[in-house]
Amino acid sequence: MSHSLPVAKALQPIIPDGVLVRGRTVLCSGDAAMSTALLAVSAATQAGSWLAIVGVSDFGLMSACEQGVALQRTVLVTPTANKKDWTSTVAAVADGFDVMMLEVPQGVSGSDARRIQTRIQARRNVLVLVETSRHATPRSVFQPDVVLHTQTTKWDGIEHGAGYVQGRHIDVTVSGRRVPRVMQYVLQHVG
Amino acid sequence: MVEHIGASEVTRVAVISCTDWQAVAAQCELYSRKQWFDAVAVLHAQRVVARTVYAAKQGVQIGMRRREAQAVCPDLHIAANNKERDRLMFESVVRAVGELVPLVEVSTPGVILLATRGPSRYVGGDDALAQRLHGITHNALALLADGRPIVFGVGIADGRLTALVAAHAADGGHLVVEPGESAQCLAQLPVSVLADFAEIDRDVVSLLHRLGLSCVGDIATMKPSDLVGRFGPVGLELHRLARGYDRHPPITIAPPPERASTHRFELSVEDVNVVVATARTVADELVTHLNNQGVSCVRLHICMQTDHGEQSDRLWYQPEGLTAAAMAERVRWQMDAWIATRGLTSGVVLLRYLPVGLRAREGRQLGLWGGSTQADEWAARAIERLTTMLGSDSVRVAQWRGGRDVSEVFALTPAAVVDMERRAESVVIKETVWSGALPTPSPSIVYDEPLLAVVNDASGCVVSVSGRHELSASPAHVVIGRHAYNVVSWAGPWPVEERWWDPLRQRRAVRMQMVLARDADDMVRTTTHAVVMVLEHGEWWMTARYG
């Protein structure tokens, strides 16, 4: 098993090491969290890894397809509302899928999060957490290795009554356990 | 590929069928909470999948969106789709019928099938049996809804399809088709009944129409070899169905005795999950065994016994063949129903699978170089495990369908029923451009439940769009929930007109893209969101966001 999974070209300069290192947790937050998360997993799915999307509400399949996520290797899992079952569901997903995209529901405790992260490290998966601002959680219970905090600064192509959304400029702040110092990047992104 | 069909091979069955059971179950559940609604519709993936008779009379149709349905029937109560509820509510009917006939088959909640040979002799003829079943069902349903009428029909005929059609045609009563008259009875019906009642693909039915075969009788008069030549194996099934036989010929060779798999638990087990986990391993062995003989199981008899001698028998049917995961899921359903209705006095000690309906397995040629990787195998195993844990509706994959709305382009189907080795074909985008679709890139957050919004112009008046798709004024402020936003820029409006020929299901709406900024934010930099807004029936909705 290789040590890492590939990542889309646009994210290579931004993500530490330029690849998704197996066993790590990546947190995407801010107003472009979903797009960044999709971009982060797309190259890996194209290279043959399977992606499980667990409990992510309002997921835009069309956008995922446009950003290069291989939908034939993507499975959407809806865990039950029960918190105890949530942990066992995630553990079962970790057994079979290289990449997991999670939206953490309210009420998941720190110890559950640690247990899942240990599992991820043991099974050599990659965990991508999505924090959409609609369900603003105060602070993640997970200890992410890489945090990609996004803020859109400019929308391209749309004007006062003309054009359409063609792309955006995103400020990405990179931090986390595996990042020696906080870095700022500008990502020009379509989607 | 000519097949000889003897008259004896078609079984005479009785069908009890409640139309739109999902809606009726929702109605009964509401009633159990002391609320009664005449008009109830059940929504799944934003579309009406079932509605009560009253709602249907008001014009609510299957496939409508929530707002279309509410527009034609304002007092409509919307319920979410809940398979668990459908099964539990139906259980009282199944149990009542089970008092008369010990072994019944429930393939979907709302439809009961049973072989008439024994019961018919017992009560004295098919007519008497139909009457008895009608009476039993009527009483059971009356208990659920306190005597309010629930529409159901009873049909007795040779073969599944004819019996189902008869039950529907009975229209609240009962209908018996005399032995040997099934083919005549079906002959005059449109071919769409094959899709409605026999799970034939809609595409095939539409092709039949275009080929000029509009009645079932037309198919019966064709040569089976011609049908096979045009449609492949489905052609033979169509021909069988049209002549009143079951879709798959029953296998006439006596099956080997070891096909029944029995598992005896050393200690009685009370936990459903443990029973299901064991059921899964037993099912795995059974399915491997059947596969080796080149057959798959379409009808399965599951029998469970407790320590105290209580027994639960049920038949399950799946025309595509039951996988091991599907078998284990059926065990879970049967257990749940058993516990909910009767309450077990002790744990389960015996579990037996008896495959009673087998069909030849469609051979699948594996890729020359193996075709699947280690990752594919692991994923397939995890999918099966998750399906057993969460139910097949919670583990889903995308399939391309096409449409103008971003939410419509891909449909989600349970992974358990999809051939995971041929997945790549089903997500290929076949027509890239639908006229009237949003320009790409697509929004990455598509709300399952659109959010109601208020869009005002600079003077505080609500922005409207004229019949010629002109904005009344530039949008300036948007309120969604408790948050107020300023409109930074916008594009559109782009009209959406769908099904203008159908007065009930037509849809007129306009879409706009807007970039919104939070109002009066004390942060140094304001956050902006690009969203998709839809104006329909005079109300603005936020349907998607570029997240």
XYZ file of C-alpha atoms in Angstrom:
738
model
C 0.000 0.000 0.000
C 1.423 3.338 -0.988
C 2.180 5.949 1.597
C -0.093 8.611 0.158
C -2.888 9.421 -2.279
C -2.639 11.988 -5.079
C -4.296 15.367 -4.809
C -5.632 17.689 -7.528
C -3.060 19.974 -9.139
C -4.639 23.176 -7.845
C -4.268 22.017 -4.235
C -0.730 20.597 -4.529
C 1.056 23.809 -3.513
C -1.379 24.343 -0.648
C -1.608 20.944 1.057
C 1.522 20.070 3.070
C 3.706 17.543 1.152
C 1.505 18.054 -1.923
C -0.308 14.743 -1.359
C -2.925 13.241 0.956
C -0.807 11.287 3.422
C -2.587 8.133 4.576
C -3.706 8.147 8.200
C -4.215 11.874 8.321
C -7.250 14.009 9.007
C -7.942 17.077 6.876
C -10.523 19.617 8.001
C -12.113 21.935 5.458
C -13.964 24.887 6.914
C -15.182 28.299 5.902
C -17.520 29.316 3.118
C -15.826 27.195 0.430
C -15.462 24.098 2.619
C -17.418 21.762 0.363
C -15.671 22.753 -2.877
C -12.247 22.472 -1.259
C -13.090 19.075 0.186
C -14.290 17.820 -3.211
C -11.117 19.105 -4.829
C -9.029 17.412 -2.152
C -10.543 13.959 -2.785
C -11.083 14.093 -6.549
C -7.643 12.964 -7.732
C -7.575 10.093 -5.242
C -10.901 8.700 -6.493
C -9.689 8.933 -10.080
C -6.615 6.942 -9.126
C -8.828 4.052 -7.983
C -9.597 4.832 -4.344
C -13.126 4.521 -3.043
C -14.826 7.475 -1.389
C -17.532 7.278 1.257
C -19.530 10.393 1.980
C -20.946 9.945 5.446
C -23.749 12.101 6.766
C -22.985 15.092 4.540
C -26.315 16.814 4.088
C -27.250 18.668 0.916
C -24.394 17.155 -1.081
C -24.211 18.429 -4.669
C -23.508 15.385 -6.844
C -23.312 17.400 -10.053
C -20.614 19.621 -8.610
C -18.674 16.590 -7.391
C -18.820 15.141 -10.884
C -17.599 18.402 -12.441
C -14.698 18.643 -10.038
C -13.484 15.234 -11.071
C -14.758 12.973 -8.294
C -15.176 9.497 -9.801
C -18.821 8.889 -8.908
C -18.576 5.200 -9.828
C -16.362 4.783 -6.765
C -18.408 7.027 -4.493
C -20.965 5.802 -1.972
C -23.245 7.995 0.128
C -23.927 6.693 3.616
C -26.602 8.094 5.906
C -25.897 7.115 9.519
C -28.751 6.751 11.973
C -29.461 9.612 14.345
C -28.238 7.557 17.293
C -24.829 8.819 18.417
C -23.495 5.429 19.433
C -24.399 3.975 16.051
C -22.690 6.898 14.341
C -19.302 5.854 15.689
C -19.763 2.224 14.692
C -20.987 3.275 11.242
C -17.891 5.394 10.714
C -15.715 2.527 11.929
C -17.384 0.160 9.441
C -16.864 2.678 6.646
C -13.189 2.983 7.573
C -12.782 -0.762 6.954
C -13.642 -0.535 3.294
C -13.005 2.934 1.940
C -9.693 4.673 1.346
C -11.141 8.146 1.636
C -13.983 9.287 3.873
C -15.761 12.597 3.800
C -17.570 13.322 7.060
C -19.837 15.989 8.389
C -19.606 15.670 12.168
C -23.026 15.860 13.816
C -23.667 17.649 17.089
C -23.001 15.649 20.215
C -20.020 13.590 19.108
C -17.661 13.482 22.059
C -13.916 14.000 22.061
C -13.296 10.377 22.972
C -15.392 9.145 20.021
C -13.415 11.435 17.748
C -10.120 10.114 19.119
C -11.243 6.546 18.640
C -12.136 7.230 15.023
C -8.830 8.986 14.390
C -6.895 6.077 15.878
C -8.820 3.765 13.587
C -8.031 5.959 10.596
C -4.337 5.877 11.455
C -4.355 2.118 11.928
C -6.268 1.433 8.711
C -4.261 4.019 6.751
C -7.318 5.876 5.440
C -7.658 9.564 4.749
C -10.386 11.409 6.629
C -11.722 14.662 5.209
C -13.992 16.613 7.532
C -16.379 19.188 6.118
C -17.693 22.063 8.186
C -20.318 23.925 6.218
C -21.268 27.193 7.801
C -24.936 26.192 7.891
C -24.218 23.846 10.778
C -21.663 25.977 12.522
C -19.996 23.822 15.148
C -18.048 25.783 17.765
C -14.782 23.901 17.426
C -14.094 20.540 15.925
C -13.828 17.683 18.416
C -11.353 16.118 16.015
C -7.638 16.925 16.059
C -7.017 17.614 12.388
C -3.528 17.238 10.942
C -4.268 19.842 8.311
C -6.884 22.591 8.488
C -7.885 24.361 5.293
C -9.904 27.416 6.273
C -11.414 29.110 3.264
C -12.853 32.499 2.531
C -14.097 33.595 -0.858
C -12.838 37.056 -1.744
C -14.104 37.470 -5.276
C -16.671 35.886 -7.562
C -15.761 35.828 -11.252
C -18.167 36.277 -14.120
C -21.201 37.570 -12.265
C -22.037 41.245 -12.386
C -24.863 43.570 -11.627
C -27.533 41.749 -13.617
C -25.248 40.091 -16.159
C -23.047 37.056 -16.679
C -23.029 33.993 -14.433
C -20.812 32.522 -11.741
C -17.723 31.181 -13.497
C -15.226 30.847 -10.714
C -13.934 32.355 -7.536
C -10.845 33.504 -5.682
C -10.485 31.797 -2.335
C -8.130 32.752 0.460
C -6.965 29.518 2.066
C -5.401 29.576 5.524
C -3.477 26.378 6.209
C -2.855 25.338 9.807
C -3.041 22.187 11.923
C -0.807 19.730 13.774
C 1.325 18.860 10.765
C 1.779 22.433 9.623
C 4.807 24.158 11.166
C 3.485 27.636 10.642
C 0.229 29.046 9.433
C 0.353 29.823 5.732
C -1.898 31.894 3.485
C -2.603 31.033 -0.149
C -4.894 32.276 -2.877
C -6.734 29.574 -4.787
C -8.345 30.353 -8.101
C -11.098 27.858 -8.323
C -13.806 26.844 -10.747
C -16.782 25.473 -8.833
C -34.720 -20.970 -27.802
C -38.188 -22.435 -27.749
C -39.609 -23.362 -24.426
C -42.408 -25.715 -23.713
C -44.746 -24.588 -21.054
C -47.146 -26.998 -19.484
C -50.450 -25.800 -18.098
C -49.604 -27.111 -14.653
C -46.625 -24.840 -14.090
C -48.534 -21.681 -13.348
C -49.732 -21.425 -9.786
C -53.058 -19.956 -8.877
C -52.570 -17.087 -6.479
C -54.632 -14.631 -4.534
C -53.467 -11.041 -4.139
C -54.575 -8.495 -1.588
C -53.391 -5.101 -2.711
C -53.747 -1.713 -1.026
C -53.019 1.038 -3.510
C -50.522 3.651 -2.350
C -49.891 1.887 0.919
C -47.127 4.321 1.922
C -49.657 7.142 2.063
C -52.194 5.013 3.910
C -49.540 3.941 6.428
C -48.611 7.583 7.029
C -52.294 8.414 7.459
C -52.800 5.591 9.960
C -49.718 6.575 11.897
C -50.991 10.142 12.161
C -54.314 8.753 13.284
C -52.610 6.782 16.040
C -51.434 10.184 17.284
C -55.051 11.431 17.246
C -54.722 13.422 14.053
C -56.702 12.645 10.946
C -55.927 14.027 7.499
C -57.905 13.050 4.405
C -55.234 14.239 2.023
C -51.818 12.731 2.734
C -48.906 12.416 0.344
C -45.573 10.700 0.922
C -42.504 12.374 -0.483
C -39.240 10.725 -1.368
C -36.367 12.707 -2.892
C -38.660 15.727 -3.255
C -41.202 13.788 -5.333
C -44.604 12.413 -4.413
C -44.343 8.618 -4.338
C -47.775 7.844 -2.886
C -50.949 9.707 -1.998
C -54.323 8.887 -0.495
C -57.448 8.497 -2.610
C -58.766 11.853 -1.463
C -55.531 13.590 -2.444
C -55.568 11.810 -5.810
C -59.082 13.121 -6.451
C -57.800 16.627 -5.771
C -55.230 16.133 -8.506
C -52.088 15.113 -6.615
C -50.115 12.800 -8.889
C -47.146 10.499 -8.434
C -43.929 12.270 -9.389
C -45.079 15.791 -8.478
C -42.894 18.085 -6.465
C -43.910 19.250 -3.020
C -44.985 22.682 -4.130
C -46.893 21.454 -7.172
C -48.776 19.045 -4.951
C -49.553 21.697 -2.379
C -50.717 24.041 -5.116
C -53.390 21.621 -6.361
C -54.377 20.477 -2.866
C -53.766 23.142 -0.218
C -54.810 21.021 2.791
C -52.346 18.279 1.854
C -50.354 16.761 4.690
C -46.838 15.826 3.609
C -45.172 12.839 5.241
C -41.647 11.592 4.782
C -40.983 8.210 3.261
C -40.477 5.623 5.980
C -40.167 1.992 4.982
C -40.140 0.875 8.606
C -43.532 2.454 9.190
C -44.950 0.931 6.002
C -43.944 -2.524 7.131
C -45.072 -2.164 10.738
C -48.468 -0.741 9.812
C -49.016 -3.493 7.289
C -48.080 -6.143 9.795
C -51.551 -6.167 11.376
C -53.085 -7.006 8.007
C -50.471 -9.700 7.359
C -51.139 -11.176 10.768
C -54.906 -11.194 10.244
C -54.525 -12.969 6.904
C -51.986 -15.299 8.500
C -54.735 -16.622 10.783
C -56.451 -18.117 7.741
C -53.438 -18.910 5.544
C -50.262 -19.820 7.401
C -47.767 -18.970 4.661
C -48.112 -15.613 2.944
C -45.696 -13.657 0.804
C -45.114 -9.941 1.323
C -42.770 -8.615 -1.336
C -43.611 -4.969 -0.695
C -45.731 -3.563 2.121
C -49.254 -3.155 0.805
C -49.333 -6.336 -1.262
C -49.926 -9.854 0.060
C -49.668 -12.907 -2.160
C -50.741 -16.408 -1.289
C -51.163 -19.684 -3.115
C -54.855 -20.520 -3.264
C -54.747 -24.278 -3.653
C -55.054 -25.217 0.006
C -57.060 -22.301 1.393
C -59.486 -22.366 -1.506
C -60.386 -25.972 -0.788
C -60.682 -25.210 2.884
C -63.195 -22.383 2.558
C -65.012 -23.858 -0.445
C -63.925 -22.303 -3.707
C -62.161 -19.243 -5.055
C -65.145 -16.942 -4.687
C -65.586 -17.860 -1.059
C -61.858 -17.370 -0.457
C -61.880 -13.936 -2.111
C -64.808 -12.959 0.078
C -63.124 -14.259 3.216
C -59.886 -12.424 2.423
C -61.799 -9.266 1.640
C -63.617 -9.467 4.939
C -60.463 -10.167 6.946
C -58.540 -7.320 5.325
C -61.443 -4.958 5.703
C -61.664 -5.647 9.433
C -57.911 -5.335 9.942
C -57.757 -2.014 8.117
C -60.829 -0.757 9.941
C -58.960 -1.252 13.218
C -56.074 0.860 11.916
C -58.168 3.776 10.731
C -61.204 3.491 12.967
C -63.610 2.421 10.250
C -62.642 5.091 7.749
C -62.530 3.641 4.267
C -59.193 2.454 2.935
C -59.207 1.304 -0.656
C -57.930 -2.184 -1.354
C -58.777 -5.000 -3.729
C -58.601 -8.780 -3.753
C -57.846 -10.668 -6.942
C -57.536 -14.391 -7.645
C -56.110 -15.634 -10.925
C -53.559 -17.913 -12.548
C -50.164 -16.252 -12.225
C -48.880 -13.244 -10.319
C -49.406 -10.584 -12.939
C -53.046 -11.396 -13.630
C -53.839 -11.643 -9.922
C -52.226 -8.243 -9.257
C -54.093 -6.674 -12.160
C -57.332 -8.260 -10.946
C -56.796 -6.919 -7.427
C -56.356 -3.427 -8.824
C -59.293 -3.756 -11.173
C -61.491 -4.995 -8.321
C -61.646 -1.397 -7.119
C -62.505 -2.005 -3.515
C -64.169 -5.358 -4.069
C -62.901 -8.733 -5.191
C -62.438 -10.238 -8.605
C -61.849 -13.849 -9.567
C -60.441 -14.767 -12.964
C -61.471 -18.319 -13.849
C -58.693 -20.887 -14.348
C -57.170 -20.721 -17.817
C -58.586 -17.290 -18.626
C -55.597 -15.227 -17.558
C -54.273 -14.664 -21.072
C -57.670 -13.481 -22.367
C -58.048 -11.223 -19.383
C -54.672 -9.581 -20.018
C -54.967 -9.378 -23.802
C -56.879 -6.109 -23.932
C -54.710 -4.272 -21.408
C -52.066 -1.711 -22.414
C -48.437 -2.880 -22.199
C -47.785 -0.371 -19.410
C -49.249 -2.905 -16.946
C -46.036 -4.884 -17.448
C -44.077 -1.999 -15.950
C -46.647 -1.280 -13.248
C -47.147 -4.811 -12.003
C -44.382 -7.037 -13.355
C -41.258 -4.887 -12.829
C -40.428 -4.764 -16.523
C -38.172 -1.830 -17.337
C -40.046 1.318 -18.446
C -37.647 1.720 -21.373
C -38.630 -1.699 -22.682
C -42.315 -0.826 -22.365
C -41.818 2.449 -24.195
C -39.984 0.578 -26.959
C -42.894 -1.877 -27.240
C -45.213 1.081 -27.745
C -43.025 2.499 -30.455
C -42.885 -0.869 -32.191
C -46.664 -0.831 -32.399
C -47.284 -3.449 -29.715
C -49.682 -1.474 -27.567
C -51.711 -4.306 -25.976
C -50.462 -7.251 -23.980
C -52.377 -9.491 -26.403
C -50.164 -8.276 -29.258
C -47.113 -9.638 -27.515
C -48.769 -12.995 -26.904
C -49.418 -13.457 -30.624
C -45.763 -12.917 -31.530
C -43.285 -15.726 -31.859
C -41.073 -16.012 -28.791
C -38.013 -16.363 -31.015
C -38.726 -12.971 -32.598
C -39.072 -11.341 -29.184
C -35.829 -12.896 -27.983
C -34.131 -11.715 -31.157
C -35.206 -8.135 -30.503
C -35.079 -7.865 -26.706
C -32.763 -10.623 -25.534
C -33.757 -12.653 -22.454
C -36.395 -10.044 -21.546
C -38.243 -10.960 -24.727
C -38.934 -14.426 -23.430
C -40.101 -13.032 -20.106
C -42.456 -10.643 -21.917
C -43.907 -13.509 -23.891
C -44.435 -15.585 -20.768
C -46.083 -12.692 -18.934
C -48.351 -11.888 -21.881
C -49.661 -15.445 -21.873
C -50.476 -15.236 -18.189
C -47.500 -17.166 -16.859
C -45.042 -16.026 -14.251
C -42.026 -14.097 -15.381
C -39.518 -16.836 -14.686
C -40.212 -20.457 -15.409
C -40.050 -22.476 -12.211
C -37.151 -24.885 -12.285
C -38.624 -28.297 -12.777
C -35.610 -30.392 -11.904
C -35.937 -31.520 -8.316
C -33.497 -29.352 -6.408
C -30.868 -31.122 -4.329
C -31.958 -31.689 -0.743
C -29.155 -29.629 0.744
C -30.532 -26.409 -0.734
C -32.372 -25.705 2.493
C -29.938 -24.102 4.897
C -30.698 -24.531 8.528
C -28.831 -22.988 11.384
C -29.384 -24.062 14.948
C -28.205 -21.642 17.586
C -26.456 -23.302 20.491
C -28.035 -20.868 22.922
C -31.260 -19.029 22.230
C -30.525 -15.559 20.864
C -32.664 -12.565 21.711
C -30.670 -9.790 20.064
C -31.908 -9.027 16.530
C -28.449 -7.906 15.424
C -26.880 -11.198 16.414
C -29.537 -13.167 14.552
C -29.079 -10.970 11.470
C -25.302 -11.340 11.588
C -25.633 -15.121 11.731
C -28.310 -15.000 9.040
C -25.792 -13.203 6.880
C -23.143 -15.896 7.135
C -25.688 -18.642 6.534
C -27.026 -16.702 3.539
C -23.497 -16.342 2.193
C -23.059 -20.102 2.177
C -26.453 -20.632 0.579
C -25.865 -18.061 -2.160
C -22.411 -19.489 -2.952
C -23.939 -22.932 -3.123
C -26.725 -21.764 -5.449
C -24.270 -19.812 -7.602
C -22.171 -22.902 -8.086
C -25.242 -24.623 -9.484
C -25.902 -21.697 -11.793
C -29.132 -20.540 -10.166
C -30.220 -17.634 -8.016
C -33.090 -17.485 -5.589
C -36.111 -15.332 -6.430
C -38.497 -16.573 -3.773
C -37.301 -17.460 -0.326
C -39.118 -19.032 2.561
C -37.641 -17.920 5.869
C -38.592 -19.854 8.955
C -37.566 -19.039 12.529
C -38.347 -20.854 15.754
C -37.960 -19.872 19.354
C -37.091 -21.937 22.369
C -40.777 -22.127 23.308
C -41.819 -23.509 19.947
C -43.168 -20.277 18.486
C -42.625 -20.125 14.773
C -42.545 -17.402 12.148
C -42.863 -18.253 8.454
C -42.778 -15.796 5.643
C -42.172 -15.865 1.902
C -40.105 -13.157 0.230
C -39.895 -12.377 -3.441
C -37.371 -10.415 -5.444
C -37.566 -10.786 -9.219
C -33.881 -9.976 -9.748
C -32.754 -12.652 -7.324
C -31.873 -12.273 -3.655
C -28.273 -11.593 -2.679
C -26.911 -12.688 0.685
C -27.293 -9.134 2.014
C -30.885 -9.015 0.822
C -31.627 -12.323 2.546
C -30.216 -11.047 5.827
C -32.258 -7.857 5.441
C -35.415 -9.931 4.992
C -34.556 -11.803 8.211
C -34.288 -8.462 9.990
C -37.672 -7.345 8.668
C -39.306 -10.587 9.648
C -37.761 -10.433 13.142
C -38.807 -6.806 13.625
C -42.360 -7.554 12.613
C -42.453 -10.630 14.804
C -41.243 -8.745 17.848
C -43.451 -5.721 17.229
C -46.671 -7.640 16.824
C -46.385 -10.657 19.027
C -43.592 -10.064 21.450
C -41.301 -13.054 21.680
C -41.292 -14.987 24.891
C -37.808 -16.375 24.323
C -34.858 -16.210 21.983
C -34.487 -17.668 18.520
C -33.035 -21.162 18.322
C -33.523 -22.063 14.683
C -33.253 -20.225 11.402
C -34.046 -21.892 8.103
C -33.816 -20.633 4.547
C -35.797 -22.577 2.002
C -35.333 -21.255 -1.530
C -38.664 -22.139 -3.134
C -38.292 -20.142 -6.332
C -35.121 -20.423 -8.357
C -34.183 -19.013 -11.712
C -31.281 -19.564 -14.004
C -28.528 -17.137 -13.167
C -27.527 -14.671 -15.829
C -23.905 -15.481 -16.361
C -21.482 -12.635 -15.989
C -18.202 -12.674 -17.803
C -15.421 -11.292 -15.682
C -12.832 -9.038 -17.235
C -9.904 -10.851 -18.799
C -7.427 -9.430 -16.330
C -9.541 -9.877 -13.255
C -11.190 -6.484 -13.564
C -11.493 -5.570 -9.922
C -8.767 -4.417 -7.604
C -8.213 -5.052 -3.925
C -9.776 -1.656 -3.166
C -12.908 -2.614 -5.116
C -13.237 -5.824 -3.141
C -12.853 -4.094 0.210
C -15.395 -1.465 -0.757
C -17.869 -4.093 -1.945
C -17.545 -5.898 1.366
C -17.959 -2.662 3.354
C -21.044 -1.753 1.310
C -22.622 -5.101 2.128
C -21.816 -4.731 5.804
C -23.170 -1.173 5.970
C -26.319 -2.265 4.165
C -26.890 -4.931 6.792
C -26.242 -2.406 9.576
C -28.221 0.571 8.319
C -30.677 -0.832 5.778
C -30.368 -0.554 2.024
C -31.858 2.955 1.859
C -28.996 4.443 3.842
C -26.183 3.252 1.576
C -26.657 4.751 -1.840
C -24.831 5.467 -5.053
C -25.429 8.012 -7.792
C -26.907 7.187 -11.164
C -27.182 9.566 -14.059
C -30.716 10.554 -14.938
C -30.479 13.953 -16.567
C -32.506 17.065 -15.907
C -32.514 20.822 -15.706
C -32.164 21.071 -11.952
C -28.841 20.255 -10.322
C -30.767 18.114 -7.857
C -32.232 16.044 -10.692
C -29.176 15.175 -12.743
C -28.153 12.273 -10.551
C -30.555 9.984 -8.737
C -29.526 8.035 -5.647
C -30.234 4.323 -5.648
C -29.465 1.765 -2.929
C -26.001 0.312 -3.495
C -27.350 -3.149 -2.684
C -29.434 -3.298 -5.855
C -26.751 -1.886 -8.163
C -24.240 -3.992 -10.015
C -21.086 -2.466 -8.566
C -18.869 -3.993 -11.242
C -20.691 -2.147 -13.987
C -20.916 1.132 -12.111
C -18.792 3.123 -14.533
C -21.493 3.034 -17.241
C -24.256 4.312 -15.005
C -22.619 7.586 -14.002
C -21.537 8.624 -17.486
C -23.204 11.880 -18.400
C -25.018 11.052 -21.610
C -26.248 14.463 -22.678
C -24.105 17.202 -21.319
C -26.319 20.156 -22.097
C -29.950 20.344 -21.134
C -31.520 23.516 -22.424
C -32.476 25.576 -19.428
C -29.959 23.973 -17.093
C -27.795 26.207 -14.938
C -24.450 27.064 -16.474
C -21.475 25.218 -15.012
C -19.841 25.205 -12.491
C -22.662 23.697 -10.477
C -23.286 24.549 -6.836
C -21.650 22.129 -4.422
C -24.399 22.407 -1.808
C -27.869 21.524 -3.036
C -30.476 21.775 -0.307
C -32.765 18.801 0.152
C -35.253 21.199 1.644
C -35.043 24.594 -0.099
C -35.073 27.580 2.246
C -37.830 30.159 1.996
C -36.459 33.632 1.326
C -37.631 37.191 0.907
C -36.045 39.195 -1.909
C -36.585 42.952 -1.816
C -35.475 45.811 -4.016
C -33.784 48.977 -2.717
C -37.115 50.506 -1.736
C -38.182 47.464 0.269
C -40.720 46.050 -2.182
C -40.710 42.340 -3.009
C -39.000 41.653 -6.334
C -41.256 39.945 -8.852
C -40.828 38.705 -12.405
C -43.295 39.516 -15.188
C -44.748 37.057 -17.688
C -42.024 38.138 -20.096
C -39.337 37.287 -17.565
C -38.470 40.858 -16.666
C -37.496 41.767 -13.127
C -39.678 44.372 -11.430
C -36.550 45.974 -9.955
C -32.955 45.072 -9.127
C -32.757 42.862 -6.042
C -30.994 44.608 -3.168
C -31.794 42.793 0.088
C -32.426 39.137 0.889
C -33.728 37.699 4.149
C -33.319 33.970 4.747
C -34.529 32.716 8.089
C -33.210 35.128 10.701
C -30.325 36.407 8.573
C -30.366 39.475 6.355
C -28.026 39.857 3.389
C -27.175 42.530 0.849
C -27.135 41.568 -2.803
C -23.694 42.339 -4.215
C -24.299 41.121 -7.732
C -26.789 38.979 -9.518
C -27.451 37.240 -12.827
C -30.621 36.067 -14.513
C -33.554 35.642 -14.343
C -33.505 32.426 -16.375
C -36.906 30.899 -17.024
C -37.690 27.235 -16.373
C -40.782 25.898 -18.088
C -41.403 22.213 -17.743
C -44.291 20.031 -18.902
C -46.390 22.987 -20.048
C -48.679 20.482 -21.791
C -49.745 18.918 -18.502
C -51.995 21.234 -16.503
C -51.303 19.452 -13.223
C -47.585 18.826 -13.368
C -46.444 21.856 -15.301
C -43.838 24.002 -13.687
C -43.058 27.641 -14.265
C -40.252 29.202 -12.354
C -37.324 31.531 -12.788
C -33.833 30.985 -11.468
C -31.263 33.572 -10.535
C -27.756 33.524 -9.214
C -27.023 36.060 -6.497
C -23.919 36.919 -4.552
C -24.963 37.796 -1.010
C -22.992 39.563 1.702
C -23.864 39.483 5.380
C -25.570 42.637 6.570
C -23.919 44.895 9.177
C -21.028 42.600 9.953
C -18.390 43.953 12.262
C -15.781 41.598 10.827
C -12.956 43.148 8.880
C -13.783 41.245 5.749
C -17.336 40.366 4.900
C -18.183 36.863 3.784
C -19.891 36.519 0.454
C -21.970 33.576 -0.697
C -23.072 32.797 -4.222
C -26.482 31.167 -4.164
C -29.164 29.966 -6.553
C -32.568 31.540 -5.941
C -35.774 30.237 -7.484
C -39.035 32.146 -7.790
C -42.006 29.813 -8.057
C -45.690 30.489 -7.294
C -44.749 33.970 -6.073
C -42.294 32.710 -3.458
C -38.525 32.928 -3.471
C -36.509 29.890 -2.402
C -32.810 29.392 -1.913
C -32.213 25.987 -3.509
C -28.448 25.758 -3.698
C -25.224 27.406 -2.626
C -21.737 27.514 -4.062
C -20.195 26.154 -0.853
